[in-house]
């Protein structure tokens, strides 16, 4: 911090203290409770404006769940981590800050830095990796970039929210060493390196204490040991105890207007249950956040001049390609677009790409470039054919392609109160996110209505998703009316959406539009703490015989020089609110790949999934490219990579098992409310190495379009220098990874010798670029923590001396050079 920064920081602190001194108890208590779904109240008397928050891991939705104000949709966090480039994450953060400012948002509810403990984690697409060092580095870049744009972040979910099953109540039982060395480590790194202005505490308990009330982890560790001086906000509806939360270090209880803070907190102070000093400290943290983002009069914002504008579409395209991981390539890629070859593009996911994961991270981009769109634009006319081949889903999904819809809200008499546009058949209004003129008190029904232009002739299925009473009609004909009841969904998020249900089938003709209507009766929500409406008009196109579809794809593949098969997961497989039960691709997609590979040796499989899936045919195809959820420009980036305009830049941020049975850590379902992290330190590649299990693709693996020779390695306890040469014919980028492996214990006796540690662990990395024949040196700093363990008896970090093998690697499974290092 420069002298000028210190002066400005002191001015902000003085303004915070002056504002705090003017507030009475009721106003202070009210300031700690959300006034609605996304914001805190303004206090004009002290010059405080309302602070607005928004979900934002991959795009800034804003305060309304609508496509009227589109958002740039970047690739998923797993894709961002796959680039292994904190500076790229920083650029992504700056773009999101730009989007936040455009939408009037002051704080992003991101990034998510929980670890990929088990591949079954349903929300892993929103997290970065299985490794704490990589996660902390990428998260630090993201937070730095967002805050350089003058927008705050809330690093989440602190801590132990590494699975979705029973996430509101589960007790994550984690021993002190793995808690410190794995799960807390990314948060600590981000606090140390990026100084985030906010943290979000999770729903779950850790070792018997709810995180919003966890005084030890929040006040003693986060604030006391690490020096965090930001605002601690609850996950939405996680705060449950007025006294427990404020004394546990929770500053803000969201959402409002009904929370455990506000009037309840003021009353607790007056009753002597809570000291007012605890309220003052929380208000101080809120005011400091407001001052940093420029909402407190007399306090200069940290960033008063916005950074230079960023082209969102261009960066989204670059990020996608940089995160693509080429895990197999038998001299097929890149394709030569000038050679006049033909390409058969196969798979329903090639036409209707999944570009982002399900849940609260959802945004509505202005455009989505599918693989079919991207390759059609990039290849010469007549070079590309397309066949569906196989669909990952055989159940109806929210009405999308071919539908033009709006939501019409009416009162009990049938009079129109207001109308809202819909990007799809999904209505998702939370809190005050309602069309103009509409209130929960006056609204009696919502009609999703519009037209549908079928892409195919045949029998189309229509359905509903959501809880309540519905009436469905197509083409002016009533098809179904009834009530959808709650199923066996365990997670409230999942239960609120409801299960998809088919209601009727109608024979329609391609190109002939029909009117569609789904009317929903709005229930009385007067007694609910959070008012929301979530339901969907669903659609499923004509379902042809699966074998016939595969046969058509095989014929197209046989006639083409190259076959590109796009396989994918669905929102029913990967989403917030539930975990997976296996790693299989849904539908007949595996059968499609096998059939195509049998007739065309030049088969490329593009895997459109946010986290690992089984690829049982991986050795039967020429190339496998992992594209994650690639964001709105994914199809354009895919064309760039397949045709060689851009090198696939990614390396795996998480280990991909050959099959689910091989994964060392799979337990995500609590037993009697407790999820015990029995594996301790051994997750991800550490566990595979411990159990001598060979994965399909190791952590850090990824191929480019050139080759690299590792020529020299120099190591000290502080720095590793690795010289590499591009021995190929194309420019490229290599991610040099440094792992430490204890070769011998320290010489100071049995205590150090008895320390259990992984066989190896990531200690640092650096990306380097070079042209053909050029050499470059990667300089990689080794953090002191790389040689330390958390000593449970001493309750502190302890350096473990001894002899280490320093490994310069292309991946965890591909060691190129080694050196011996003695550490005291």
PDB file of N, CA and C in Angstrom, residues 640-679:
ATOM      1  N   UNK A 640     -12.224 -22.368 -33.120  1.00  0.00           N
ATOM      2  CA  UNK A 640     -10.851 -21.852 -33.070  1.00  0.00           C
ATOM      3  C   UNK A 640      -9.861 -22.961 -32.732  1.00  0.00           C
ATOM      4  N   UNK A 641     -10.213 -23.796 -31.763  1.00  0.00           N
ATOM      5  CA  UNK A 641      -9.295 -24.828 -31.284  1.00  0.00           C
ATOM      6  C   UNK A 641      -9.226 -26.001 -32.250  1.00  0.00           C
ATOM      7  N   UNK A 642     -10.367 -26.490 -32.702  1.00  0.00           N
ATOM      8  CA  UNK A 642     -10.356 -27.645 -33.606  1.00  0.00           C
ATOM      9  C   UNK A 642      -9.613 -27.344 -34.902  1.00  0.00           C
ATOM     10  N   UNK A 643      -9.722 -26.107 -35.386  1.00  0.00           N
ATOM     11  CA  UNK A 643      -9.100 -25.743 -36.661  1.00  0.00           C
ATOM     12  C   UNK A 643      -7.708 -25.146 -36.480  1.00  0.00           C
ATOM     13  N   UNK A 644      -7.233 -25.070 -35.240  1.00  0.00           N
ATOM     14  CA  UNK A 644      -5.850 -24.658 -35.015  1.00  0.00           C
ATOM     15  C   UNK A 644      -5.601 -23.177 -34.987  1.00  0.00           C
ATOM     16  N   UNK A 645      -6.641 -22.354 -35.016  1.00  0.00           N
ATOM     17  CA  UNK A 645      -6.419 -20.916 -34.893  1.00  0.00           C
ATOM     18  C   UNK A 645      -5.957 -20.554 -33.483  1.00  0.00           C
ATOM     19  N   UNK A 646      -6.327 -21.402 -32.525  1.00  0.00           N
ATOM     20  CA  UNK A 646      -5.948 -21.204 -31.128  1.00  0.00           C
ATOM     21  C   UNK A 646      -5.545 -22.555 -30.554  1.00  0.00           C
ATOM     22  N   UNK A 647      -4.538 -22.546 -29.697  1.00  0.00           N
ATOM     23  CA  UNK A 647      -4.132 -23.773 -29.025  1.00  0.00           C
ATOM     24  C   UNK A 647      -5.046 -24.025 -27.828  1.00  0.00           C
ATOM     25  N   UNK A 648      -5.458 -25.279 -27.597  1.00  0.00           N
ATOM     26  CA  UNK A 648      -6.189 -25.553 -26.359  1.00  0.00           C
ATOM     27  C   UNK A 648      -5.257 -25.335 -25.180  1.00  0.00           C
ATOM     28  N   UNK A 649      -5.600 -24.416 -24.304  1.00  0.00           N
ATOM     29  CA  UNK A 649      -4.636 -23.979 -23.297  1.00  0.00           C
ATOM     30  C   UNK A 649      -4.765 -24.623 -21.945  1.00  0.00           C
ATOM     31  N   UNK A 650      -5.744 -25.523 -21.753  1.00  0.00           N
ATOM     32  CA  UNK A 650      -6.056 -25.984 -20.425  1.00  0.00           C
ATOM     33  C   UNK A 650      -5.256 -27.170 -19.916  1.00  0.00           C
ATOM     34  N   UNK A 651      -5.181 -27.270 -18.604  1.00  0.00           N
ATOM     35  CA  UNK A 651      -4.650 -28.420 -17.884  1.00  0.00           C
ATOM     36  C   UNK A 651      -5.682 -28.805 -16.832  1.00  0.00           C
ATOM     37  N   UNK A 652      -5.797 -30.074 -16.535  1.00  0.00           N
ATOM     38  CA  UNK A 652      -6.857 -30.517 -15.646  1.00  0.00           C
ATOM     39  C   UNK A 652      -6.713 -29.920 -14.245  1.00  0.00           C
ATOM     40  N   UNK A 653      -7.772 -29.275 -13.737  1.00  0.00           N
ATOM     41  CA  UNK A 653      -7.739 -28.772 -12.358  1.00  0.00           C
ATOM     42  C   UNK A 653      -8.220 -29.820 -11.354  1.00  0.00           C
ATOM     43  N   UNK A 654      -8.638 -30.964 -11.871  1.00  0.00           N
ATOM     44  CA  UNK A 654      -9.118 -32.032 -11.015  1.00  0.00           C
ATOM     45  C   UNK A 654      -8.875 -33.359 -11.724  1.00  0.00           C
ATOM     46  N   UNK A 655      -8.629 -34.412 -10.968  1.00  0.00           N
ATOM     47  CA  UNK A 655      -8.329 -35.722 -11.539  1.00  0.00           C
ATOM     48  C   UNK A 655      -9.574 -36.348 -12.145  1.00  0.00           C
ATOM     49  N   UNK A 656      -9.425 -36.959 -13.309  1.00  0.00           N
ATOM     50  CA  UNK A 656     -10.540 -37.664 -13.941  1.00  0.00           C
ATOM     51  C   UNK A 656     -10.322 -39.171 -13.781  1.00  0.00           C
ATOM     52  N   UNK A 657     -11.185 -39.849 -13.032  1.00  0.00           N
ATOM     53  CA  UNK A 657     -11.020 -41.295 -12.844  1.00  0.00           C
ATOM     54  C   UNK A 657     -11.406 -42.067 -14.099  1.00  0.00           C
ATOM     55  N   UNK A 658     -10.818 -43.244 -14.247  1.00  0.00           N
ATOM     56  CA  UNK A 658     -11.189 -44.105 -15.359  1.00  0.00           C
ATOM     57  C   UNK A 658     -12.633 -44.566 -15.219  1.00  0.00           C
ATOM     58  N   UNK A 659     -13.041 -44.814 -14.002  1.00  0.00           N
ATOM     59  CA  UNK A 659     -14.423 -45.199 -13.715  1.00  0.00           C
ATOM     60  C   UNK A 659     -14.740 -44.767 -12.295  1.00  0.00           C
ATOM     61  N   UNK A 660     -16.004 -44.641 -12.004  1.00  0.00           N
ATOM     62  CA  UNK A 660     -16.422 -44.158 -10.697  1.00  0.00           C
ATOM     63  C   UNK A 660     -15.877 -45.029  -9.567  1.00  0.00           C
ATOM     64  N   UNK A 661     -15.836 -46.337  -9.801  1.00  0.00           N
ATOM     65  CA  UNK A 661     -15.361 -47.257  -8.754  1.00  0.00           C
ATOM     66  C   UNK A 661     -13.917 -46.994  -8.364  1.00  0.00           C
ATOM     67  N   UNK A 662     -13.155 -46.330  -9.227  1.00  0.00           N
ATOM     68  CA  UNK A 662     -11.748 -46.049  -8.937  1.00  0.00           C
ATOM     69  C   UNK A 662     -11.555 -44.801  -8.080  1.00  0.00           C
ATOM     70  N   UNK A 663     -12.559 -43.966  -7.979  1.00  0.00           N
ATOM     71  CA  UNK A 663     -12.400 -42.709  -7.243  1.00  0.00           C
ATOM     72  C   UNK A 663     -12.201 -43.004  -5.761  1.00  0.00           C
ATOM     73  N   UNK A 664     -11.119 -42.519  -5.159  1.00  0.00           N
ATOM     74  CA  UNK A 664     -10.827 -42.853  -3.758  1.00  0.00           C
ATOM     75  C   UNK A 664     -11.806 -42.245  -2.757  1.00  0.00           C
ATOM     76  N   UNK A 665     -12.347 -41.067  -3.080  1.00  0.00           N
ATOM     77  CA  UNK A 665     -13.258 -40.384  -2.158  1.00  0.00           C
ATOM     78  C   UNK A 665     -14.583 -40.170  -2.884  1.00  0.00           C
ATOM     79  N   UNK A 666     -15.640 -40.791  -2.375  1.00  0.00           N
ATOM     80  CA  UNK A 666     -16.938 -40.693  -3.050  1.00  0.00           C
ATOM     81  C   UNK A 666     -18.070 -40.322  -2.107  1.00  0.00           C
ATOM     82  N   UNK A 667     -17.851 -40.382  -0.826  1.00  0.00           N
ATOM     83  CA  UNK A 667     -18.957 -40.180   0.114  1.00  0.00           C
ATOM     84  C   UNK A 667     -19.378 -38.719   0.167  1.00  0.00           C
ATOM     85  N   UNK A 668     -20.632 -38.462  -0.181  1.00  0.00           N
ATOM     86  CA  UNK A 668     -21.200 -37.120  -0.083  1.00  0.00           C
ATOM     87  C   UNK A 668     -22.517 -37.118   0.687  1.00  0.00           C
ATOM     88  N   UNK A 669     -23.017 -38.289   1.038  1.00  0.00           N
ATOM     89  CA  UNK A 669     -24.290 -38.408   1.749  1.00  0.00           C
ATOM     90  C   UNK A 669     -24.016 -38.546   3.245  1.00  0.00           C
ATOM     91  N   UNK A 670     -24.531 -37.633   4.072  1.00  0.00           N
ATOM     92  CA  UNK A 670     -24.272 -37.698   5.507  1.00  0.00           C
ATOM     93  C   UNK A 670     -24.909 -38.935   6.146  1.00  0.00           C
ATOM     94  N   UNK A 671     -24.322 -39.351   7.235  1.00  0.00           N
ATOM     95  CA  UNK A 671     -24.897 -40.398   8.066  1.00  0.00           C
ATOM     96  C   UNK A 671     -25.348 -39.770   9.378  1.00  0.00           C
ATOM     97  N   UNK A 672     -26.671 -39.828   9.620  1.00  0.00           N
ATOM     98  CA  UNK A 672     -27.245 -39.196  10.811  1.00  0.00           C
ATOM     99  C   UNK A 672     -26.804 -37.745  10.940  1.00  0.00           C
ATOM    100  N   UNK A 673     -26.805 -37.057   9.804  1.00  0.00           N
ATOM    101  CA  UNK A 673     -26.507 -35.628   9.787  1.00  0.00           C
ATOM    102  C   UNK A 673     -25.044 -35.261   9.743  1.00  0.00           C
ATOM    103  N   UNK A 674     -24.151 -36.257   9.788  1.00  0.00           N
ATOM    104  CA  UNK A 674     -22.710 -35.985   9.816  1.00  0.00           C
ATOM    105  C   UNK A 674     -22.049 -36.520   8.547  1.00  0.00           C
ATOM    106  N   UNK A 675     -21.251 -35.678   7.908  1.00  0.00           N
ATOM    107  CA  UNK A 675     -20.430 -36.100   6.781  1.00  0.00           C
ATOM    108  C   UNK A 675     -18.981 -36.070   7.260  1.00  0.00           C
ATOM    109  N   UNK A 676     -18.444 -37.231   7.519  1.00  0.00           N
ATOM    110  CA  UNK A 676     -17.108 -37.310   8.084  1.00  0.00           C
ATOM    111  C   UNK A 676     -16.059 -37.394   6.984  1.00  0.00           C
ATOM    112  N   UNK A 677     -15.119 -36.467   7.024  1.00  0.00           N
ATOM    113  CA  UNK A 677     -14.037 -36.427   6.047  1.00  0.00           C
ATOM    114  C   UNK A 677     -12.944 -37.405   6.501  1.00  0.00           C
ATOM    115  N   UNK A 678     -13.286 -38.699   6.443  1.00  0.00           N
ATOM    116  CA  UNK A 678     -12.396 -39.727   6.983  1.00  0.00           C
ATOM    117  C   UNK A 678     -11.078 -39.828   6.216  1.00  0.00           C
ATOM    118  N   UNK A 679     -11.081 -39.382   4.970  1.00  0.00           N
ATOM    119  CA  UNK A 679      -9.874 -39.502   4.158  1.00  0.00           C
ATOM    120  C   UNK A 679      -8.778 -38.533   4.578  1.00  0.00           C
TER     121      UNK A 679
END
